[in-house]
Coordinates of C-alpha atoms and ligand atoms in Angstrom, one line a residue:
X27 CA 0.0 0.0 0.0
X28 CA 1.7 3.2 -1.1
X29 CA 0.7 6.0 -0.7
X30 CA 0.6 9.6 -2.0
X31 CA 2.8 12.1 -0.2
X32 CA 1.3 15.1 -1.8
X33 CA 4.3 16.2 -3.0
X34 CA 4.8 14.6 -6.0
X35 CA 6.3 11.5 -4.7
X36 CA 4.7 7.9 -2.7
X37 CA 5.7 6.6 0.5
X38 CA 6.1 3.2 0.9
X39 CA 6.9 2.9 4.8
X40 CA 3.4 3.6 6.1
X41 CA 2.6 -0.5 6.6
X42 CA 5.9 -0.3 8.7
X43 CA 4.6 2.3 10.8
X44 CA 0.9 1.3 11.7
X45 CA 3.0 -1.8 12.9
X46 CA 5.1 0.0 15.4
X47 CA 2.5 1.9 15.8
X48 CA 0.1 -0.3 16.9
X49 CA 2.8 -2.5 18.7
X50 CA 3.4 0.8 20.8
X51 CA -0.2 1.3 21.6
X52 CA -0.3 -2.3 22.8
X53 CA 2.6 -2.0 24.9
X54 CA 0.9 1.5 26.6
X55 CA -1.9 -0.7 27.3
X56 CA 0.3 -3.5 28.8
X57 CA 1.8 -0.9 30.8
X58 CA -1.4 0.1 32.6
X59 CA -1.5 -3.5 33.8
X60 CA 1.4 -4.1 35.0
X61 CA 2.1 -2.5 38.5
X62 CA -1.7 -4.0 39.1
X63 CA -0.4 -7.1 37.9
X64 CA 2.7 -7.2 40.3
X65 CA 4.8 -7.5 36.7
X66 CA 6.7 -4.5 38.2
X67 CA 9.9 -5.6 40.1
X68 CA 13.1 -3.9 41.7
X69 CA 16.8 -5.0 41.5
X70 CA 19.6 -3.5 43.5
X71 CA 23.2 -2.6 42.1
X72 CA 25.1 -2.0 44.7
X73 CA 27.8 1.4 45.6
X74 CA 31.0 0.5 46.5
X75 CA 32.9 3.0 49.3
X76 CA 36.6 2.9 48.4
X77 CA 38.0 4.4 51.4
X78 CA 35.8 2.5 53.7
X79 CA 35.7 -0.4 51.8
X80 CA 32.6 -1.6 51.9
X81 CA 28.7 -0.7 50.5
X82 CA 27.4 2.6 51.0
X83 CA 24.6 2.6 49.0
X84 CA 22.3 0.3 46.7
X85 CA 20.4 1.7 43.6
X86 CA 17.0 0.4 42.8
X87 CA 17.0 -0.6 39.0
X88 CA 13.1 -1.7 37.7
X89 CA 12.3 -4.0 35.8
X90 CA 9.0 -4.8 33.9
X91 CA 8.4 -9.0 33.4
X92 CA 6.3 -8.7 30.7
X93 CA 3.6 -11.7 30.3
X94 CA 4.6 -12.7 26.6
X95 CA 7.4 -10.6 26.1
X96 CA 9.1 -11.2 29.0
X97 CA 11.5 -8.5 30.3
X98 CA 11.3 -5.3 29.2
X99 CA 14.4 -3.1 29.6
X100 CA 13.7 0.0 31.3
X101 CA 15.0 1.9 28.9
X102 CA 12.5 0.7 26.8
X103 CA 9.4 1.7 28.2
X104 CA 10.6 4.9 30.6
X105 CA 10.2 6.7 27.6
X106 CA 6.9 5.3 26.9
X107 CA 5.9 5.4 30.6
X108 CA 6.3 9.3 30.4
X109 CA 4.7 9.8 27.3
X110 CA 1.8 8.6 28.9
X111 CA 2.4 10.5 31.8
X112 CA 2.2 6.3 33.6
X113 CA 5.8 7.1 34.6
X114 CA 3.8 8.6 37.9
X115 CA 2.2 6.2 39.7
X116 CA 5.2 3.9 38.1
X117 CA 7.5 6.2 39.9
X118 CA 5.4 6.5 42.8
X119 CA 5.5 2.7 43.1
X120 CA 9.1 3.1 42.7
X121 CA 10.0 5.0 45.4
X122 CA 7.5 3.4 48.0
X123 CA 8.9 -0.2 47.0
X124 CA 12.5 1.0 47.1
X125 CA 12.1 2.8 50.8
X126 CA 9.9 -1.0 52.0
X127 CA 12.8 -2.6 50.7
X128 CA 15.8 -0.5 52.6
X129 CA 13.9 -0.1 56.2
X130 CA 15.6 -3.4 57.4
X131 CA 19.6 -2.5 56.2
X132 CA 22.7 -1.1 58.2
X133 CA 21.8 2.7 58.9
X134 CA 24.8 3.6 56.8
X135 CA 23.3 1.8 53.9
X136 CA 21.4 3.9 51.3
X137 CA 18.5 3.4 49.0
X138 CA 19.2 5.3 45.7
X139 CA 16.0 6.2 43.3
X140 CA 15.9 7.1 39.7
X141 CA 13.7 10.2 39.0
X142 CA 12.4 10.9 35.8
X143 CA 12.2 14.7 34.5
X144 CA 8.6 14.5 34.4
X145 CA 8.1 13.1 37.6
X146 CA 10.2 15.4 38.9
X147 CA 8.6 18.2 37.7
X148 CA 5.2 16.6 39.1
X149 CA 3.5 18.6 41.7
X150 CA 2.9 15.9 43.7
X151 CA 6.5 14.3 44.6
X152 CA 7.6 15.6 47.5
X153 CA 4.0 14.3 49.2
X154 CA 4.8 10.9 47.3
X155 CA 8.2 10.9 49.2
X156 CA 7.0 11.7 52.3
X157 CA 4.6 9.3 52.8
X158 CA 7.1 6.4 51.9
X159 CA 8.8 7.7 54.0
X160 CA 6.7 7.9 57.0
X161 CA 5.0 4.1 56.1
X162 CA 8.3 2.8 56.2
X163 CA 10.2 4.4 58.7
X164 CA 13.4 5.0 56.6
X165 CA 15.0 8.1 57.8
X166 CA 15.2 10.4 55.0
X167 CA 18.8 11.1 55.0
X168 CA 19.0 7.6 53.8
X169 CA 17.4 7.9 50.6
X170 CA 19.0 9.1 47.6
X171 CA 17.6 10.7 44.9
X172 CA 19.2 10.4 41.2
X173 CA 18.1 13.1 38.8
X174 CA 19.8 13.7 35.4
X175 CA 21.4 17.3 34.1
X176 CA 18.5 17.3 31.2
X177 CA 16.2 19.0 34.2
X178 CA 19.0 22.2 33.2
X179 CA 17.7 22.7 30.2
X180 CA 14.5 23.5 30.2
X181 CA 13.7 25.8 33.3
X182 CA 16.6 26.2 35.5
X183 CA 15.3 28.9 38.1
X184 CA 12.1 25.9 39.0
X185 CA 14.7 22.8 38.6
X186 CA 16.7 24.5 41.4
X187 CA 13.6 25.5 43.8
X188 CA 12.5 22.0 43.4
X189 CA 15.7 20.8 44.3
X190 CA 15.7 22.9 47.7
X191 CA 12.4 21.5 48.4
X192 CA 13.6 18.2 47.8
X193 CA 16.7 19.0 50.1
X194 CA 14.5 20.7 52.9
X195 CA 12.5 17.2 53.2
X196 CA 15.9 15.7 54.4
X197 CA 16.6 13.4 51.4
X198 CA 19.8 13.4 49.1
X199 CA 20.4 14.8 45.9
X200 CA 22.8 12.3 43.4
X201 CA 23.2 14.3 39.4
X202 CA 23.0 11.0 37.1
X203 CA 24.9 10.1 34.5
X204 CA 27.2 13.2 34.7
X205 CA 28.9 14.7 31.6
X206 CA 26.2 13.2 28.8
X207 CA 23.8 16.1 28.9
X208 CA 24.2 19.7 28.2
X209 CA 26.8 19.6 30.9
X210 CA 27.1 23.1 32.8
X211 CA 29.7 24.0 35.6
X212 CA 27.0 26.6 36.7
X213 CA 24.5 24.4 38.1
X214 CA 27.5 22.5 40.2
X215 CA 27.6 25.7 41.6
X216 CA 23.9 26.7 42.4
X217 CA 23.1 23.3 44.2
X218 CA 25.5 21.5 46.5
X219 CA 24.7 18.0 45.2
X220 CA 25.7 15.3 47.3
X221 CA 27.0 12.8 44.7
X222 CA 28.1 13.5 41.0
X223 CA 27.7 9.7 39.3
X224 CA 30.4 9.7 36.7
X225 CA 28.9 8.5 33.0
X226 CA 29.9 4.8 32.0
X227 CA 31.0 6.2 29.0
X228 CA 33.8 8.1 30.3
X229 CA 34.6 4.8 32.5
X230 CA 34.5 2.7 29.3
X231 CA 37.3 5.0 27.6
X232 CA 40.0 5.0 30.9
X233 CA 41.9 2.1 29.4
X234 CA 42.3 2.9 25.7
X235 CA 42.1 6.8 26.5
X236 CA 44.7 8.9 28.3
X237 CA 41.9 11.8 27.9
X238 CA 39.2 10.2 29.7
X239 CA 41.7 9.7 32.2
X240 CA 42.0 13.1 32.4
X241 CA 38.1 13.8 32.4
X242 CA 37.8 11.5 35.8
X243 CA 40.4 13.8 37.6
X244 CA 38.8 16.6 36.7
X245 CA 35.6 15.8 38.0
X246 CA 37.1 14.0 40.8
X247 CA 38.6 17.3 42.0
X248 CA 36.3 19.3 41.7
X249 CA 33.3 17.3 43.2
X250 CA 35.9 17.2 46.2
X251 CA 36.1 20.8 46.3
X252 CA 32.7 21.2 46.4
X253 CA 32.3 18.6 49.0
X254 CA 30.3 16.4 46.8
X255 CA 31.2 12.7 46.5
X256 CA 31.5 10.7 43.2
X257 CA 30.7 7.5 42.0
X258 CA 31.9 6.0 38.8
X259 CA 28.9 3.9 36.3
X260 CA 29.9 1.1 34.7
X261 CA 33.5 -0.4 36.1
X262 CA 34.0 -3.9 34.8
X263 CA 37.3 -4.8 35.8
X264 CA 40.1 -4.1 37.9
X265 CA 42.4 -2.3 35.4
X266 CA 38.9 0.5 35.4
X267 CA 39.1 0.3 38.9
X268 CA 42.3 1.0 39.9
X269 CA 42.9 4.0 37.5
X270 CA 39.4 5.5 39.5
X271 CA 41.2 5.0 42.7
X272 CA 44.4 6.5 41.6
X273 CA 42.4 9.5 40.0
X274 CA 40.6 10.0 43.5
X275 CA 37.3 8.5 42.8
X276 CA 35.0 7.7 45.9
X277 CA 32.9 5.5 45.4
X278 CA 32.2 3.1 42.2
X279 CA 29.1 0.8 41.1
X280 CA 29.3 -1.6 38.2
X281 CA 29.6 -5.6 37.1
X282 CA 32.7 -5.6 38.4
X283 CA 32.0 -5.3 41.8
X284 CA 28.2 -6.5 41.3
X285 CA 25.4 -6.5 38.9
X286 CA 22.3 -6.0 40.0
X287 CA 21.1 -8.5 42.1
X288 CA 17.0 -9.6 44.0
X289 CA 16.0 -8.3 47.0
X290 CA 16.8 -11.6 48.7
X291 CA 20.5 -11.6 47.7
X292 CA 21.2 -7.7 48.7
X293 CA 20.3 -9.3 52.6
X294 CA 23.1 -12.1 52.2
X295 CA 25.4 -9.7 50.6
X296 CA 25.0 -7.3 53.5
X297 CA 25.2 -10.2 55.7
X298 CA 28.6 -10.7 54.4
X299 CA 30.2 -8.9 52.1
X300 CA 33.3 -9.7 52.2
X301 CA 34.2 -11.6 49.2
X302 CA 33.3 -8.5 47.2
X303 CA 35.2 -6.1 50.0
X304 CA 38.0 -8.8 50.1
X305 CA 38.3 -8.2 45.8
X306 CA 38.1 -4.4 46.0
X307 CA 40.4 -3.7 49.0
X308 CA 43.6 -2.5 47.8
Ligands
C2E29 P1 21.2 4.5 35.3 O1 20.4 5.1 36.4 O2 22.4 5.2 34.8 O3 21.5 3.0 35.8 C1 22.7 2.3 35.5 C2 22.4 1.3 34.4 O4 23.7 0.7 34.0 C3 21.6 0.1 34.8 O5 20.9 -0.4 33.7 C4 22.6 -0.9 35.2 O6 22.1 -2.2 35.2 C5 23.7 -0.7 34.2 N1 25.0 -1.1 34.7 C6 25.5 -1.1 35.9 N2 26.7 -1.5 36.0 C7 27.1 -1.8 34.7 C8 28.3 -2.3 34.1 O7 29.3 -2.5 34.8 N3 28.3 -2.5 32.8 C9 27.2 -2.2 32.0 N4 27.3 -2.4 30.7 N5 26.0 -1.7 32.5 C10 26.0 -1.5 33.9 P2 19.3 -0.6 33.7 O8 18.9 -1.3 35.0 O9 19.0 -1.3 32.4 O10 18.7 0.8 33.7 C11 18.9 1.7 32.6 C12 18.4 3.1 32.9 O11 17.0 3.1 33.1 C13 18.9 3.6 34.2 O12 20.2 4.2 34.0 C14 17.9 4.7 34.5 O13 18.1 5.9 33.8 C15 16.6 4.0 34.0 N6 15.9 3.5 35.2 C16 16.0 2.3 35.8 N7 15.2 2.2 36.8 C17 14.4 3.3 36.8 C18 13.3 3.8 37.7 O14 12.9 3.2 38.6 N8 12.8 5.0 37.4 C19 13.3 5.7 36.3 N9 12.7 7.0 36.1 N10 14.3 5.3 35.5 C20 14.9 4.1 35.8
MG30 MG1 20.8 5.9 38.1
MG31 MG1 23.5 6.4 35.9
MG32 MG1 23.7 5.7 33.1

């Protein structure tokens, strides 16, 4: 079926695109049933403290187990989950599940979250926080919140109010995936972040790269000057790690030390952790 363009000319694609069309339409619908239909999960990567050696922090990664397709990478259907604006009571669920799921750990054991811009810019997060919060009994300097430099863009004067309210509830502030975005030195300066969480890309260059290198010491140096931590994505082995240590990185997260792992597992691994402190102590 081809058909006219109105400029002269046909297209042939437009089969191609009902289908993902329709295939996208059937997944938003699949969506809708899936925190209902306990097909939402939450796995746990953990942070690794260097200088103390041992885990700081663990980051709740989702996951959606899809009856026929099975899983569903989050990157996958974020983006579909805010199109739809579903990415809030997904979110919601998020953080609620994630704060349920840290009450029982070590005190100095975080619970990190992923927020997404448009949750962020919800109206209604800071009440969603606090009542996870208060129905699990986490204390809130225990739960981390990771937002992404992209929140810059649009309407810096509200990102940065938002981000004091945020701060005034008591929680943490982490800035995701650092140096991918429209990366500005300006807004390092107008919010004291707590953690700056190094791209994986920049990690994934250190060994064939003398500039990426470079790139981690930068950062490194002037998070500690601004008395934020870091924490570097991605490390998969122990040539990536030691270069982070040498260049004065704090804290690091990745298959090397971990992937993420089940609820169930994050309990033995805090129950004894040292064959993973035992690999990572230098
Ligand atoms: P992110 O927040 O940057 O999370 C890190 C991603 O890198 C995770 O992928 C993690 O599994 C993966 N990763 C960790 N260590 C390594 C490593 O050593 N090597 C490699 N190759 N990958 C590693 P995941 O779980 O697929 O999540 C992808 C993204 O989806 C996350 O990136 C985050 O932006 C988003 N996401 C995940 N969960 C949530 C959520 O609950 N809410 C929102 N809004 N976004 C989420
Ligand atoms: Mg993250
Ligand atoms: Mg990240
Ligand atoms: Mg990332």
């Amino acid at each position: 079926r081809a058909k006219h363009d109105g400029r002269g000319g046909y297209r042939f694609f437009e089969p191609a695109m009902d289908a993902e069309a329709r295939k996208r339409r059937q997944m938003e619908l699949d969506l809708h049933d899936a925190i209902a239909g306990g097909q939402l999960s939450l796995m746990f990567q953990p942070l690794f403290n260097l200088s103390e050696a041992r885990v700081s922090a663990f980051e709740a990664l989702l996951r959606w187990n899809h009856p026929t397709r099975g899983l569903v990478s989050p990157a996958d259907f974020i983006p579909l989950a805010e199109d739809t604006g579903l990415i809030l009571p997904i979110g919601e669920w998020v953080i609620r599940e994630a704060c349920r799921a840290a009450r029982h750990w070590p005190d100095h054991v975080r619970i990190a979250v992923n927020v997404s811009p448009v949750q962020f810019r919800s109206p209604g997060l800071s009440a969603v926080i606090l009542q996870a919060l208060a129905e699990s009994g986490l204390a809130p300097h225990r739960l981390e919140l990771e937002i992404t430099e992209s929140l810059f863009i649009d309407n810096p004067a509200a990102t940065l109010s938002s981000l004091h309210g945020l701060r005034d509830l008591g929680v943490r502030v982490a800035l995701d995936d650092f140096g991918t975005g429209y990366s500005s030195l300006s807004y390092l300066r107008a919010f004291p972040f707590d953690k700056i969480k190094i791209d994986r890309s920049f990690i994934m260059d250190l060994l064939s790269s003398d500039g990426a290198t470079a790139i981690i010491r930068s950062i490194t140096t002037l998070a500690e000057a601004l008395g934020m931590e870091t924490t570097a994505e991605g490390v998969e082995n122990a040539g990536q790690l030691d270069i982070l240590r040498e260049q004065g990185c704090s804290h690091i997260q990745g298959f090397y030390f971990s992937k993420p792992i089940s609820e169930a597992h994050v309990a033995a691994m805090l129950h004894d952790d040292a064959p993973p402190a035992m690999r990572l102590a230098s």
